[in-house]
Coordinates of C-alpha atoms in Angstrom, one line a residue:
Chain O
M1005 CA 121.9 63.2 162.1
S1006 CA 118.4 63.1 160.6
V1007 CA 117.8 61.8 157.1
Y1008 CA 116.9 65.2 155.9
V1009 CA 120.1 66.8 157.2
A1010 CA 122.1 64.0 155.7
R1011 CA 120.3 64.5 152.3
K1012 CA 121.0 68.2 152.5
A1013 CA 124.6 67.7 153.3
R1014 CA 124.9 65.2 150.5
A1015 CA 123.2 67.7 148.1
I1016 CA 125.5 70.5 149.1
T1017 CA 128.6 68.2 148.8
V1018 CA 127.5 67.0 145.4
A1019 CA 126.8 70.6 144.4
A1020 CA 130.3 71.6 145.6
L1021 CA 131.8 68.8 143.6
L1022 CA 129.8 69.7 140.5
F1023 CA 130.8 73.3 141.0
G1024 CA 134.4 72.1 140.9
V1025 CA 133.6 70.1 137.7
S1026 CA 132.0 73.2 136.3
L1027 CA 135.1 75.2 137.0
F1028 CA 137.2 72.5 135.4
L1029 CA 135.0 72.5 132.3
T1030 CA 135.2 76.3 132.2
A1031 CA 138.9 76.2 132.3
Y1032 CA 139.1 73.3 129.8
S1033 CA 136.6 74.8 127.3
A1034 CA 138.2 78.2 127.6
R1035 CA 141.5 76.6 126.4
N1036 CA 139.6 74.5 123.8
P1037 CA 136.8 76.7 122.4
E1038 CA 135.8 74.1 119.8
V1039 CA 134.4 71.9 122.6
G1040 CA 131.6 74.3 123.3
K1041 CA 130.6 74.7 119.7
I1042 CA 129.8 71.0 119.2
G1043 CA 127.1 71.0 121.8
S1044 CA 125.8 74.3 120.6
A1045 CA 125.5 73.0 117.1
V1046 CA 123.4 70.0 118.4
I1047 CA 121.0 72.2 120.3
S1048 CA 120.8 74.7 117.4
T1049 CA 119.8 71.8 115.1
L1050 CA 117.2 70.7 117.6
L1051 CA 115.7 74.2 117.9
A1052 CA 116.1 75.2 114.3
P1053 CA 112.6 74.1 113.1
L1054 CA 110.9 75.9 116.0
Q1055 CA 113.1 79.0 115.5
H1056 CA 112.4 79.0 111.8
A1057 CA 108.7 78.7 112.4
S1058 CA 108.6 81.4 115.0
S1059 CA 110.8 83.6 113.0
S1060 CA 108.6 83.3 109.9
A1061 CA 105.5 83.9 112.0
S1062 CA 107.0 86.9 113.8
S1063 CA 108.2 88.3 110.5
Y1064 CA 104.8 87.9 109.1
A1065 CA 103.2 89.5 112.2
I1066 CA 105.8 92.4 112.1
S1067 CA 105.2 92.9 108.4
I1068 CA 101.5 93.2 109.0
L1069 CA 102.1 95.5 111.9
D1070 CA 104.5 97.6 109.8
S1071 CA 102.1 97.7 107.0
Y1072 CA 99.4 98.8 109.3
I1073 CA 101.6 101.5 110.8
Y1074 CA 102.6 102.4 107.2
L1075 CA 99.0 102.6 106.3
V1076 CA 98.3 104.8 109.3
N1077 CA 101.1 107.0 108.3
V1078 CA 99.9 107.1 104.7
K1079 CA 96.5 108.0 105.9
Q1080 CA 97.9 110.8 108.0
T1081 CA 100.1 112.0 105.2
N1082 CA 97.1 111.8 102.9
E1083 CA 95.0 113.9 105.2
A1084 CA 97.7 116.5 105.6
L1085 CA 98.2 116.6 101.8
Q1086 CA 94.5 116.9 101.3
E1087 CA 94.4 119.8 103.7
Q1088 CA 97.3 121.4 101.9
L1089 CA 95.5 120.8 98.6
D1090 CA 92.3 122.4 99.9
S1091 CA 94.2 125.4 101.1
L1092 CA 96.1 125.7 97.8
R1093 CA 92.8 125.5 95.9
A1094 CA 91.3 128.2 98.1
D1095 CA 94.4 130.3 97.5
R1096 CA 94.2 129.7 93.8
V1097 CA 90.5 130.7 93.7
K1098 CA 91.4 133.8 95.7
Y1099 CA 94.3 134.7 93.3
E1100 CA 92.1 134.1 90.3
E1101 CA 89.5 136.3 91.9
L1102 CA 92.0 139.0 92.6
A1103 CA 93.3 138.7 89.0
F1104 CA 89.7 139.0 87.7
E1105 CA 88.9 141.9 89.9
N1106 CA 92.2 143.5 88.9
A1107 CA 91.4 143.2 85.2
E1108 CA 87.9 144.5 85.8
L1109 CA 89.1 147.6 87.8
K1110 CA 91.8 148.1 85.2
N1111 CA 89.1 148.2 82.4
L1112 CA 87.0 150.6 84.5
L1113 CA 90.0 152.9 85.0
E1114 CA 90.8 152.8 81.3
F1115 CA 87.2 153.6 80.5
K1116 CA 87.3 156.5 82.9
K1117 CA 90.5 157.8 81.3
E1118 CA 89.3 157.2 77.7
K1119 CA 86.0 158.9 78.2
E1120 CA 87.5 161.6 80.4
L1121 CA 84.9 160.9 83.1
N1122 CA 85.0 161.8 86.7
G1123 CA 83.9 159.1 89.1
V1124 CA 84.6 156.4 91.6
V1125 CA 84.8 152.7 91.3
A1126 CA 82.3 151.0 93.6
R1127 CA 81.7 147.3 94.5
V1128 CA 78.3 145.8 94.4
I1129 CA 77.6 144.6 97.9
G1130 CA 74.0 143.6 97.6
F1131 CA 71.1 142.8 95.3
D1132 CA 67.5 143.4 95.8
S1133 CA 65.8 140.5 97.5
S1134 CA 62.5 140.8 95.7
N1135 CA 61.8 139.6 92.1
W1136 CA 60.0 142.8 91.3
K1137 CA 62.5 145.4 92.1
H1138 CA 65.8 145.5 90.3
T1139 CA 68.3 147.4 92.3
V1140 CA 71.7 146.8 93.7
T1141 CA 73.6 148.3 96.7
I1142 CA 77.1 149.6 96.2
N1143 CA 79.8 150.3 98.8
K1144 CA 80.2 154.0 98.0
G1145 CA 78.0 156.8 99.3
K1146 CA 77.7 160.5 100.0
L1147 CA 81.1 160.6 101.7
D1148 CA 82.6 159.4 98.5
G1149 CA 80.7 162.0 96.5
V1150 CA 78.0 159.6 95.3
M1151 CA 74.7 161.6 95.2
V1152 CA 71.2 160.7 94.2
G1153 CA 70.8 160.7 90.4
A1154 CA 74.5 159.8 89.8
P1155 CA 74.7 157.5 86.7
V1156 CA 76.3 154.1 87.2
V1157 CA 78.0 152.4 84.3
K1158 CA 80.4 149.7 83.2
E1159 CA 83.0 150.1 80.7
Y1160 CA 80.8 148.4 78.1
G1161 CA 77.3 149.6 79.1
T1162 CA 74.9 151.5 81.3
V1163 CA 73.9 150.0 84.6
G1164 CA 71.5 152.5 86.2
H1165 CA 71.5 155.5 88.5
V1166 CA 71.6 156.1 92.2
I1167 CA 68.2 156.5 93.8
I1168 CA 69.3 156.4 97.5
S1169 CA 72.6 157.6 98.9
G1170 CA 73.8 156.8 102.4
N1171 CA 77.1 157.9 103.9
H1172 CA 79.0 154.7 102.9
H1173 CA 76.6 153.0 100.5
A1174 CA 74.1 153.8 97.8
R1175 CA 71.1 152.1 96.1
V1176 CA 71.2 151.9 92.3
L1177 CA 68.1 151.5 90.2
L1178 CA 69.1 149.3 87.2
I1179 CA 67.9 150.1 83.7
I1180 CA 66.0 146.8 83.6
D1181 CA 63.7 147.9 86.5
H1182 CA 60.1 148.6 85.5
E1183 CA 60.4 152.1 87.0
S1184 CA 63.5 153.0 85.0
A1185 CA 63.4 155.2 81.9
V1186 CA 66.4 156.3 79.9
D1187 CA 66.4 158.6 76.9
V1188 CA 68.4 156.9 74.2
L1189 CA 69.4 157.0 70.5
V1190 CA 69.8 154.3 67.9
Q1191 CA 73.4 154.8 67.2
R1192 CA 73.2 154.1 63.4
T1193 CA 70.1 156.2 62.5
R1194 CA 70.0 158.6 65.5
A1195 CA 66.4 157.7 66.1
R1196 CA 65.3 158.7 69.6
G1197 CA 63.4 156.6 72.0
L1198 CA 62.8 155.8 75.6
L1199 CA 64.4 152.8 77.2
A1200 CA 62.1 151.1 79.7
G1201 CA 63.0 148.2 81.9
R1202 CA 61.1 144.9 81.7
G1203 CA 62.9 143.1 84.6
T1204 CA 64.4 139.8 83.7
D1205 CA 63.1 140.1 80.1
G1206 CA 65.6 143.0 79.6
C1207 CA 64.4 146.3 78.1
I1208 CA 62.2 147.7 75.5
L1209 CA 62.6 150.7 73.4
E1210 CA 59.5 152.9 73.4
F1211 CA 58.3 155.8 71.4
V1212 CA 60.3 155.1 68.3
M1213 CA 58.2 156.2 65.4
K1214 CA 57.2 153.7 62.7
D1215 CA 59.0 155.6 60.0
E1216 CA 62.3 155.6 62.0
D1217 CA 64.9 153.1 60.8
A1218 CA 65.7 150.6 63.5
R1219 CA 66.9 147.0 62.9
A1220 CA 67.9 144.1 64.9
G1221 CA 71.6 144.4 65.8
D1222 CA 71.5 148.1 66.0
V1223 CA 73.4 149.5 69.0
V1224 CA 71.5 151.8 71.3
I1225 CA 73.3 154.6 73.3
T1226 CA 72.3 157.2 75.8
S1227 CA 71.2 160.5 74.3
G1228 CA 72.2 162.7 77.2
I1229 CA 69.0 164.6 77.2
D1230 CA 67.4 163.1 80.3
G1231 CA 69.9 164.9 82.5
I1232 CA 71.1 161.8 84.2
Y1233 CA 73.3 159.9 81.8
P1234 CA 75.9 161.5 79.7
K1235 CA 75.6 161.1 76.0
G1236 CA 77.1 158.2 74.2
L1237 CA 77.1 155.4 76.8
M1238 CA 76.2 152.1 75.3
V1239 CA 72.9 150.7 76.6
G1240 CA 72.3 147.6 74.6
T1241 CA 71.6 146.0 71.2
I1242 CA 68.2 145.7 69.4
N1243 CA 67.2 142.1 69.1
Q1244 CA 63.7 142.4 67.7
V1245 CA 61.7 145.1 65.9
N1246 CA 57.9 145.0 65.2
N1247 CA 56.5 147.6 62.8
E1248 CA 53.1 146.0 62.5
T1249 CA 51.4 147.6 65.5
R1250 CA 48.2 149.5 65.9
T1251 CA 50.0 152.5 67.4
L1252 CA 52.3 155.1 65.9
F1253 CA 55.3 153.5 67.4
Q1254 CA 57.4 150.4 66.8
E1255 CA 57.7 147.6 69.3
I1256 CA 61.4 147.1 69.9
S1257 CA 63.0 144.7 72.4
L1258 CA 66.5 145.2 73.4
T1259 CA 69.3 143.2 75.1
P1260 CA 71.2 145.2 77.6
A1261 CA 74.9 145.4 77.2
V1262 CA 75.4 144.7 80.9
D1263 CA 74.9 141.3 82.3
F1264 CA 73.0 142.3 85.5
G1265 CA 73.3 138.9 87.0
R1266 CA 77.1 139.3 87.2
L1267 CA 77.6 142.8 88.4
E1268 CA 80.6 143.1 90.7
N1269 CA 82.4 146.4 90.2
V1270 CA 80.8 149.5 88.7
F1271 CA 81.8 153.0 87.9
V1272 CA 79.8 155.8 89.5
L1273 CA 80.0 159.1 87.5
L1274 CA 80.4 162.2 89.6
P1275 CA 79.4 165.7 88.6
Chain U
M450 CA 110.0 59.7 139.0
S451 CA 113.2 57.9 137.9
D452 CA 116.4 59.7 137.4
V453 CA 116.3 59.2 133.7
R454 CA 112.9 60.7 133.5
W455 CA 114.1 63.6 135.6
I456 CA 116.9 64.2 133.2
L457 CA 114.6 64.0 130.2
V458 CA 112.2 66.5 131.8
V459 CA 115.1 68.9 132.5
V460 CA 116.5 68.5 129.0
L461 CA 113.1 69.0 127.4
Y462 CA 112.3 71.9 129.7
S463 CA 115.6 73.5 128.9
L464 CA 115.1 73.3 125.2
I465 CA 111.7 74.9 125.5
A466 CA 113.2 77.6 127.7
F467 CA 116.0 78.3 125.2
F468 CA 113.3 78.6 122.5
L469 CA 111.2 80.9 124.5
Q470 CA 114.1 83.0 125.9
G471 CA 116.3 83.0 122.8
T472 CA 113.8 83.3 120.0
L473 CA 110.2 83.9 120.7
L474 CA 110.1 86.3 123.6
Q475 CA 113.0 88.3 122.2
I476 CA 110.9 89.4 119.3
F477 CA 108.4 91.1 121.5
L478 CA 110.3 92.0 124.7
P479 CA 113.5 93.7 125.6
I480 CA 116.1 91.4 127.2
Y481 CA 115.6 92.7 130.7
L482 CA 111.9 91.6 130.6
I483 CA 112.5 88.1 129.5
P484 CA 112.3 85.6 132.4
H485 CA 115.1 83.2 133.0
F486 CA 113.2 79.9 132.9
S487 CA 116.2 77.7 133.5
L488 CA 117.0 79.5 136.8
L489 CA 113.4 79.2 137.8
L490 CA 113.8 75.4 137.6
V491 CA 117.0 75.7 139.7
V492 CA 115.2 77.7 142.4
F493 CA 112.4 75.1 142.4
L494 CA 114.9 72.3 142.7
A495 CA 116.7 74.1 145.6
F496 CA 113.5 74.1 147.6
Y497 CA 111.8 70.9 146.6
E498 CA 114.6 68.6 145.5
V499 CA 117.4 69.1 148.1
S500 CA 119.4 66.0 147.2
S501 CA 122.3 64.9 145.2
R502 CA 119.8 64.5 142.3
G503 CA 118.7 68.1 142.7
A504 CA 122.3 69.2 142.6
F505 CA 123.0 67.1 139.5
L506 CA 119.9 68.3 137.7
T507 CA 121.0 71.9 138.5
F508 CA 124.4 71.1 137.0
L509 CA 122.8 69.6 133.9
C510 CA 120.5 72.6 133.6
G511 CA 123.5 75.0 133.7
L512 CA 125.5 72.9 131.4
L513 CA 122.7 73.0 128.8
V514 CA 122.6 76.7 129.1
D515 CA 126.3 76.9 128.5
I516 CA 126.1 74.5 125.6
A517 CA 123.3 76.4 124.0
A518 CA 125.2 79.6 124.3
G519 CA 128.0 78.1 122.3
G520 CA 130.8 79.7 124.3
V521 CA 132.7 78.5 127.3
I522 CA 131.1 75.5 129.0
G523 CA 130.8 75.7 132.7
P524 CA 130.2 79.2 134.0
S525 CA 126.4 79.0 133.9
A526 CA 126.5 75.6 135.6
A527 CA 128.9 76.9 138.3
A528 CA 126.8 80.0 138.8
M529 CA 123.6 77.9 139.1
L530 CA 125.2 75.6 141.5
I531 CA 126.2 78.5 143.7
V532 CA 122.5 79.6 143.6
Y533 CA 121.4 76.1 144.3
G534 CA 123.8 75.6 147.2
V535 CA 122.9 78.9 148.9
L536 CA 119.2 78.2 148.5
A537 CA 119.5 74.6 149.6
V538 CA 121.3 75.8 152.8
I539 CA 118.5 78.2 153.7
S540 CA 115.6 76.3 152.1
D541 CA 114.1 75.0 155.4
R542 CA 114.1 78.5 156.8
I543 CA 112.0 80.1 154.0
F544 CA 108.3 79.5 153.5
V545 CA 108.6 79.5 149.7
E546 CA 104.9 78.6 149.3
S547 CA 104.2 82.3 150.0
G548 CA 104.0 84.3 146.8
L549 CA 106.0 87.1 148.2
A550 CA 108.7 84.8 149.5
S551 CA 109.0 82.9 146.2
F552 CA 109.2 86.2 144.3
T553 CA 111.9 87.6 146.6
V554 CA 113.9 84.4 146.6
T555 CA 113.7 84.1 142.8
F556 CA 114.5 87.8 142.3
A557 CA 117.6 87.5 144.5
S558 CA 118.6 84.2 142.8
V559 CA 118.6 85.8 139.4
V560 CA 120.7 88.7 140.6
L561 CA 123.1 86.3 142.4
Y562 CA 123.3 84.1 139.4
Q563 CA 124.1 86.9 137.0
L564 CA 126.7 88.4 139.4
A565 CA 128.3 85.0 139.9
Y566 CA 128.3 84.3 136.1
L567 CA 129.8 87.7 135.5
A568 CA 132.5 87.1 138.1
L569 CA 133.3 83.7 136.7
V570 CA 133.5 84.9 133.1
T571 CA 135.3 88.1 133.6
S572 CA 137.8 86.9 136.2
L573 CA 138.9 83.9 134.1
R574 CA 141.4 85.6 131.9
P575 CA 143.8 83.3 130.0
S576 CA 146.5 83.4 132.7
L577 CA 143.9 82.5 135.3
Y578 CA 142.6 79.6 133.1
D579 CA 146.0 78.0 133.3
T580 CA 146.3 78.5 137.0
L581 CA 142.8 77.2 137.6
F582 CA 143.4 74.2 135.3
V583 CA 146.5 73.4 137.2
A584 CA 144.8 74.0 140.6
L585 CA 141.9 71.8 139.8
G586 CA 144.0 69.0 138.4
Q587 CA 146.4 69.2 141.2
G588 CA 143.7 69.4 143.8
F589 CA 141.9 66.3 142.4
V590 CA 145.0 64.2 142.3
T591 CA 146.1 65.4 145.8
G592 CA 142.6 64.7 147.1
L593 CA 142.8 61.2 145.7
L594 CA 146.0 60.7 147.6
A595 CA 144.6 62.0 150.9
P596 CA 143.0 58.9 152.3
K597 CA 146.1 56.7 151.7
F598 CA 148.3 59.5 153.0
F599 CA 146.4 59.9 156.2
Y600 CA 146.4 56.2 156.7
F601 CA 150.1 55.8 156.1
F602 CA 151.1 58.7 158.4
L603 CA 148.6 57.8 161.1
R604 CA 148.9 54.0 161.2
K605 CA 152.3 53.2 159.9
L606 CA 154.4 56.1 161.0
K607 CA 152.4 56.9 164.1
F608 CA 152.9 60.5 163.1
A609 CA 150.3 62.1 165.3
S610 CA 150.2 63.7 168.6
R611 CA 146.6 62.8 169.3
R612 CA 143.8 60.6 168.0
R613 CA 140.6 62.2 166.7
E614 CA 137.6 61.2 168.5
L615 CA 134.7 60.1 166.2
M616 CA 131.5 61.8 166.9

């Protein structure tokens, strides 16, 4: 027998013997469980510092990881909430807009009913792009009964009149345009005059005789004589009167009742 | 290396293995992906230390595993000795230096170890403990008597039909 084979045989014999010992220990420790716990306690004591250190380190690492994941979740939640908030804000603006439009249309309808006027409500869909012309485009046209010359008003003032009418839209010349002229009355004294537009400066009242009584604060209304506007529509309020002129007429400036920069819905009077 | 140093190395290695297997790696990995470091040592011993020392170190390694587990002492040692024994028998027929061979042998060893351990633990029910305990004790004592018995029957009583030829 070679040395290697002998060693191998010895190894297997010893292994077999130790296997028997293992079985004996198994049987013995199964009958006496406290035996196994003694050795375990010793090993646990030896490993405890390492386990404690690694446990602390891993807890720290896990807490950092959890915090990161939590932060990622928070970020995602935050983004989702931000989107929701933006959407709600947009909805709110939309609802406020609807409420505002509703109130405005309601006022126009009340105005129509009160004045017993025949007409259609139109929305302003465009403004003139030049600084010299003061016109707006509305979304009602011939097919809605809107013809050239039709007066356009708000419930609290005169806007202008239609100068071009398409099938589904119309162009309105505002009373502040330089080409606009409206026959008016000073409501308090019934003094007549001609309202001329001055663009962004508003309007002036022309051809009011010097002996006529007109003061700042007086309300000016349409006279109904020009054949365009019905009588009694408010045009504006006199803000300055100059009697010391070299002509026969007073110089009167007037603030229109309508804020032309904020026109949205108007009422077109139909014959 | 002296036997004492071998033992110290195995003990230290086992402690590190317990720490890695039982604490550190369990934090990051599921149990089936944690390597069995103790068994790795046993496979190594089965190929590179085929001797009574190798067998003893395997026994020690298994014993430490059992002790660390805090349950019954012995089944791991027994299962590891089965693995060691099987591998020691076939060790000179396997070129374990090959990566594939070492992987295959180790993989099979882990499976064999786990199955052996399971068989030992599940089959040793209380009634079997008693039987095994009696069987081992009885076998040990009977084995001690064997040489004297053989001698007495063979020499004194001439109670044999033929003499065994020594090889």
